[in-house]
């Protein structure tokens, strides 16, 4: 059974909707998906999974949410383990700069990002939710 972890922070629920759709896409007879708010997640939940999805909206001025997600991402530093990872999150008025920086940071630390992060403006619509499900499916399929 593949173990897939989806760990996210969401203030107003948009990234949470993305997390749930991604998890629905990843689930299958051979895949067990754990969806966790970052406040309930441990480093082990992330690095002992067979695949990992991390979600956070653009906050501050194009940065990760600083109270919970930023420290969690910091705690993953030095923990690279080769599992496939995807990033996702909602934004509003920006151009996705927070996600570009997050991708670069993860790649510089040696993590294997399956593809560029999935970003959706505000609340995901049906098309956005379908993109999240497709990403979840791709993440599950990437587990060897
Ligand atoms: C304090 C705060 C800072 C934000 N900073 C940005 C930003 O820098 N760039 C941007 O595109 N959106 C920014 N936003 C908008 C959020 O990313 C957007 O509302 C998103 O949908 C929130 O996702 P959530 O519902 O998962 O919390 C900010 C929102 C808040 C409340």
PDB file of N, CA and C in Angstrom, residues 64-120:
ATOM      1  N   UNK A  64       5.333  32.198   2.332  1.00  0.00           N
ATOM      2  CA  UNK A  64       4.523  31.176   2.990  1.00  0.00           C
ATOM      3  C   UNK A  64       3.918  31.759   4.272  1.00  0.00           C
ATOM      4  N   UNK A  65       2.845  31.152   4.732  1.00  0.00           N
ATOM      5  CA  UNK A  65       2.256  31.545   6.018  1.00  0.00           C
ATOM      6  C   UNK A  65       3.334  31.336   7.090  1.00  0.00           C
ATOM      7  N   UNK A  66       3.536  32.376   7.925  1.00  0.00           N
ATOM      8  CA  UNK A  66       4.743  32.383   8.753  1.00  0.00           C
ATOM      9  C   UNK A  66       4.619  31.707  10.119  1.00  0.00           C
ATOM     10  N   UNK A  67       3.371  31.525  10.595  1.00  0.00           N
ATOM     11  CA  UNK A  67       3.209  30.965  11.935  1.00  0.00           C
ATOM     12  C   UNK A  67       3.412  29.459  11.994  1.00  0.00           C
ATOM     13  N   UNK A  68       2.917  28.750  10.983  1.00  0.00           N
ATOM     14  CA  UNK A  68       2.962  27.278  11.004  1.00  0.00           C
ATOM     15  C   UNK A  68       3.680  26.681   9.798  1.00  0.00           C
ATOM     16  N   UNK A  69       3.345  27.171   8.589  1.00  0.00           N
ATOM     17  CA  UNK A  69       3.893  26.507   7.391  1.00  0.00           C
ATOM     18  C   UNK A  69       5.378  26.796   7.223  1.00  0.00           C
ATOM     19  N   UNK A  70       5.762  28.056   7.432  1.00  0.00           N
ATOM     20  CA  UNK A  70       7.179  28.394   7.262  1.00  0.00           C
ATOM     21  C   UNK A  70       8.067  27.558   8.200  1.00  0.00           C
ATOM     22  N   UNK A  71       7.724  27.489   9.516  1.00  0.00           N
ATOM     23  CA  UNK A  71       8.565  26.637  10.380  1.00  0.00           C
ATOM     24  C   UNK A  71       8.540  25.165   9.985  1.00  0.00           C
ATOM     25  N   UNK A  72       7.389  24.699   9.462  1.00  0.00           N
ATOM     26  CA  UNK A  72       7.318  23.289   9.067  1.00  0.00           C
ATOM     27  C   UNK A  72       8.248  23.036   7.878  1.00  0.00           C
ATOM     28  N   UNK A  73       8.204  23.941   6.898  1.00  0.00           N
ATOM     29  CA  UNK A  73       9.074  23.780   5.721  1.00  0.00           C
ATOM     30  C   UNK A  73      10.543  23.869   6.154  1.00  0.00           C
ATOM     31  N   UNK A  74      10.822  24.762   7.102  1.00  0.00           N
ATOM     32  CA  UNK A  74      12.202  24.841   7.628  1.00  0.00           C
ATOM     33  C   UNK A  74      12.616  23.514   8.261  1.00  0.00           C
ATOM     34  N   UNK A  75      11.674  22.876   8.949  1.00  0.00           N
ATOM     35  CA  UNK A  75      12.019  21.624   9.641  1.00  0.00           C
ATOM     36  C   UNK A  75      12.281  20.481   8.667  1.00  0.00           C
ATOM     37  N   UNK A  76      11.878  20.649   7.410  1.00  0.00           N
ATOM     38  CA  UNK A  76      12.163  19.610   6.401  1.00  0.00           C
ATOM     39  C   UNK A  76      13.563  19.748   5.810  1.00  0.00           C
ATOM     40  N   UNK A  77      14.209  20.893   6.095  1.00  0.00           N
ATOM     41  CA  UNK A  77      15.540  21.118   5.532  1.00  0.00           C
ATOM     42  C   UNK A  77      16.501  20.020   5.984  1.00  0.00           C
ATOM     43  N   UNK A  78      17.244  19.493   5.050  1.00  0.00           N
ATOM     44  CA  UNK A  78      18.193  18.428   5.376  1.00  0.00           C
ATOM     45  C   UNK A  78      17.565  17.042   5.427  1.00  0.00           C
ATOM     46  N   UNK A  79      16.264  16.966   5.127  1.00  0.00           N
ATOM     47  CA  UNK A  79      15.558  15.678   5.237  1.00  0.00           C
ATOM     48  C   UNK A  79      15.297  15.041   3.874  1.00  0.00           C
ATOM     49  N   UNK A  80      15.926  15.533   2.832  1.00  0.00           N
ATOM     50  CA  UNK A  80      15.609  15.038   1.483  1.00  0.00           C
ATOM     51  C   UNK A  80      15.730  13.520   1.407  1.00  0.00           C
ATOM     52  N   UNK A  81      14.773  12.920   0.774  1.00  0.00           N
ATOM     53  CA  UNK A  81      14.752  11.462   0.765  1.00  0.00           C
ATOM     54  C   UNK A  81      14.328  10.877  -0.571  1.00  0.00           C
ATOM     55  N   UNK A  82      14.205  11.726  -1.598  1.00  0.00           N
ATOM     56  CA  UNK A  82      13.942  11.215  -2.943  1.00  0.00           C
ATOM     57  C   UNK A  82      12.496  10.897  -3.261  1.00  0.00           C
ATOM     58  N   UNK A  83      11.587  11.053  -2.291  1.00  0.00           N
ATOM     59  CA  UNK A  83      10.189  10.758  -2.614  1.00  0.00           C
ATOM     60  C   UNK A  83       9.634  11.861  -3.526  1.00  0.00           C
ATOM     61  N   UNK A  84       8.658  11.502  -4.378  1.00  0.00           N
ATOM     62  CA  UNK A  84       8.058  12.547  -5.216  1.00  0.00           C
ATOM     63  C   UNK A  84       7.244  13.532  -4.373  1.00  0.00           C
ATOM     64  N   UNK A  85       7.400  14.809  -4.697  1.00  0.00           N
ATOM     65  CA  UNK A  85       6.717  15.869  -3.948  1.00  0.00           C
ATOM     66  C   UNK A  85       6.011  16.799  -4.925  1.00  0.00           C
ATOM     67  N   UNK A  86       4.822  17.257  -4.550  1.00  0.00           N
ATOM     68  CA  UNK A  86       4.173  18.348  -5.299  1.00  0.00           C
ATOM     69  C   UNK A  86       3.800  19.456  -4.326  1.00  0.00           C
ATOM     70  N   UNK A  87       3.776  20.674  -4.848  1.00  0.00           N
ATOM     71  CA  UNK A  87       3.388  21.852  -4.065  1.00  0.00           C
ATOM     72  C   UNK A  87       2.123  22.444  -4.681  1.00  0.00           C
ATOM     73  N   UNK A  88       1.286  23.051  -3.837  1.00  0.00           N
ATOM     74  CA  UNK A  88       0.071  23.679  -4.355  1.00  0.00           C
ATOM     75  C   UNK A  88      -0.367  24.788  -3.415  1.00  0.00           C
ATOM     76  N   UNK A  89      -1.206  25.679  -3.927  1.00  0.00           N
ATOM     77  CA  UNK A  89      -1.732  26.727  -3.057  1.00  0.00           C
ATOM     78  C   UNK A  89      -2.551  27.743  -3.817  1.00  0.00           C
ATOM     79  N   UNK A  90      -3.348  28.465  -3.048  1.00  0.00           N
ATOM     80  CA  UNK A  90      -4.203  29.508  -3.599  1.00  0.00           C
ATOM     81  C   UNK A  90      -3.535  30.869  -3.435  1.00  0.00           C
ATOM     82  N   UNK A  91      -3.912  31.815  -4.278  1.00  0.00           N
ATOM     83  CA  UNK A  91      -3.379  33.174  -4.186  1.00  0.00           C
ATOM     84  C   UNK A  91      -4.479  34.120  -4.634  1.00  0.00           C
ATOM     85  N   UNK A  92      -4.179  35.416  -4.606  1.00  0.00           N
ATOM     86  CA  UNK A  92      -5.189  36.371  -5.068  1.00  0.00           C
ATOM     87  C   UNK A  92      -4.598  37.356  -6.064  1.00  0.00           C
ATOM     88  N   UNK A  93      -3.933  38.397  -5.547  1.00  0.00           N
ATOM     89  CA  UNK A  93      -3.551  39.510  -6.420  1.00  0.00           C
ATOM     90  C   UNK A  93      -2.142  39.390  -6.999  1.00  0.00           C
ATOM     91  N   UNK A  94      -1.384  38.440  -6.551  1.00  0.00           N
ATOM     92  CA  UNK A  94       0.015  38.360  -6.981  1.00  0.00           C
ATOM     93  C   UNK A  94       0.167  37.631  -8.306  1.00  0.00           C
ATOM     94  N   UNK A  95       1.414  37.282  -8.611  1.00  0.00           N
ATOM     95  CA  UNK A  95       1.682  36.590  -9.877  1.00  0.00           C
ATOM     96  C   UNK A  95       2.265  35.204  -9.635  1.00  0.00           C
ATOM     97  N   UNK A  96       2.136  34.732  -8.411  1.00  0.00           N
ATOM     98  CA  UNK A  96       2.629  33.387  -8.127  1.00  0.00           C
ATOM     99  C   UNK A  96       4.075  33.342  -7.685  1.00  0.00           C
ATOM    100  N   UNK A  97       4.608  34.505  -7.313  1.00  0.00           N
ATOM    101  CA  UNK A  97       6.025  34.579  -6.934  1.00  0.00           C
ATOM    102  C   UNK A  97       6.348  33.698  -5.727  1.00  0.00           C
ATOM    103  N   UNK A  98       5.405  33.644  -4.756  1.00  0.00           N
ATOM    104  CA  UNK A  98       5.663  32.822  -3.558  1.00  0.00           C
ATOM    105  C   UNK A  98       5.900  31.361  -3.929  1.00  0.00           C
ATOM    106  N   UNK A  99       5.152  30.897  -4.939  1.00  0.00           N
ATOM    107  CA  UNK A  99       5.287  29.490  -5.329  1.00  0.00           C
ATOM    108  C   UNK A  99       6.616  29.261  -6.049  1.00  0.00           C
ATOM    109  N   UNK A 100       7.014  30.213  -6.889  1.00  0.00           N
ATOM    110  CA  UNK A 100       8.297  30.075  -7.607  1.00  0.00           C
ATOM    111  C   UNK A 100       9.448  29.966  -6.593  1.00  0.00           C
ATOM    112  N   UNK A 101       9.364  30.818  -5.565  1.00  0.00           N
ATOM    113  CA  UNK A 101      10.434  30.791  -4.550  1.00  0.00           C
ATOM    114  C   UNK A 101      10.409  29.503  -3.731  1.00  0.00           C
ATOM    115  N   UNK A 102       9.197  29.021  -3.470  1.00  0.00           N
ATOM    116  CA  UNK A 102       9.056  27.789  -2.690  1.00  0.00           C
ATOM    117  C   UNK A 102       9.611  26.601  -3.485  1.00  0.00           C
ATOM    118  N   UNK A 103       9.273  26.566  -4.786  1.00  0.00           N
ATOM    119  CA  UNK A 103       9.800  25.485  -5.645  1.00  0.00           C
ATOM    120  C   UNK A 103      11.330  25.506  -5.637  1.00  0.00           C
ATOM    121  N   UNK A 104      11.874  26.708  -5.832  1.00  0.00           N
ATOM    122  CA  UNK A 104      13.333  26.826  -5.926  1.00  0.00           C
ATOM    123  C   UNK A 104      13.992  26.387  -4.622  1.00  0.00           C
ATOM    124  N   UNK A 105      13.383  26.795  -3.530  1.00  0.00           N
ATOM    125  CA  UNK A 105      13.914  26.443  -2.216  1.00  0.00           C
ATOM    126  C   UNK A 105      13.921  24.923  -2.004  1.00  0.00           C
ATOM    127  N   UNK A 106      12.815  24.268  -2.376  1.00  0.00           N
ATOM    128  CA  UNK A 106      12.750  22.817  -2.208  1.00  0.00           C
ATOM    129  C   UNK A 106      13.769  22.128  -3.118  1.00  0.00           C
ATOM    130  N   UNK A 107      13.858  22.606  -4.352  1.00  0.00           N
ATOM    131  CA  UNK A 107      14.802  21.973  -5.300  1.00  0.00           C
ATOM    132  C   UNK A 107      16.238  22.181  -4.829  1.00  0.00           C
ATOM    133  N   UNK A 108      16.532  23.370  -4.315  1.00  0.00           N
ATOM    134  CA  UNK A 108      17.895  23.643  -3.822  1.00  0.00           C
ATOM    135  C   UNK A 108      18.250  22.738  -2.646  1.00  0.00           C
ATOM    136  N   UNK A 109      17.230  22.305  -1.922  1.00  0.00           N
ATOM    137  CA  UNK A 109      17.497  21.408  -0.794  1.00  0.00           C
ATOM    138  C   UNK A 109      17.549  19.947  -1.231  1.00  0.00           C
ATOM    139  N   UNK A 110      17.388  19.714  -2.519  1.00  0.00           N
ATOM    140  CA  UNK A 110      17.548  18.354  -3.031  1.00  0.00           C
ATOM    141  C   UNK A 110      16.265  17.551  -3.089  1.00  0.00           C
ATOM    142  N   UNK A 111      15.106  18.212  -2.863  1.00  0.00           N
ATOM    143  CA  UNK A 111      13.847  17.484  -2.966  1.00  0.00           C
ATOM    144  C   UNK A 111      13.466  17.303  -4.434  1.00  0.00           C
ATOM    145  N   UNK A 112      12.729  16.226  -4.699  1.00  0.00           N
ATOM    146  CA  UNK A 112      12.329  15.904  -6.059  1.00  0.00           C
ATOM    147  C   UNK A 112      10.918  16.398  -6.319  1.00  0.00           C
ATOM    148  N   UNK A 113      10.785  17.558  -6.931  1.00  0.00           N
ATOM    149  CA  UNK A 113       9.452  18.054  -7.285  1.00  0.00           C
ATOM    150  C   UNK A 113       9.032  17.411  -8.592  1.00  0.00           C
ATOM    151  N   UNK A 114       7.828  16.865  -8.580  1.00  0.00           N
ATOM    152  CA  UNK A 114       7.320  16.170  -9.764  1.00  0.00           C
ATOM    153  C   UNK A 114       7.095  17.156 -10.907  1.00  0.00           C
ATOM    154  N   UNK A 115       6.630  18.337 -10.558  1.00  0.00           N
ATOM    155  CA  UNK A 115       6.411  19.389 -11.559  1.00  0.00           C
ATOM    156  C   UNK A 115       6.304  20.710 -10.807  1.00  0.00           C
ATOM    157  N   UNK A 116       6.140  21.814 -11.550  1.00  0.00           N
ATOM    158  CA  UNK A 116       5.985  23.108 -10.888  1.00  0.00           C
ATOM    159  C   UNK A 116       4.716  23.097 -10.033  1.00  0.00           C
ATOM    160  N   UNK A 117       4.687  23.960  -9.028  1.00  0.00           N
ATOM    161  CA  UNK A 117       3.544  23.990  -8.117  1.00  0.00           C
ATOM    162  C   UNK A 117       2.250  24.362  -8.822  1.00  0.00           C
ATOM    163  N   UNK A 118       1.149  23.825  -8.310  1.00  0.00           N
ATOM    164  CA  UNK A 118      -0.176  24.137  -8.860  1.00  0.00           C
ATOM    165  C   UNK A 118      -0.745  25.320  -8.090  1.00  0.00           C
ATOM    166  N   UNK A 119      -0.995  26.420  -8.798  1.00  0.00           N
ATOM    167  CA  UNK A 119      -1.540  27.595  -8.129  1.00  0.00           C
ATOM    168  C   UNK A 119      -2.911  27.928  -8.716  1.00  0.00           C
ATOM    169  N   UNK A 120      -3.819  28.320  -7.835  1.00  0.00           N
ATOM    170  CA  UNK A 120      -5.188  28.644  -8.256  1.00  0.00           C
ATOM    171  C   UNK A 120      -5.597  29.954  -7.591  1.00  0.00           C
TER     172      UNK A 120
END
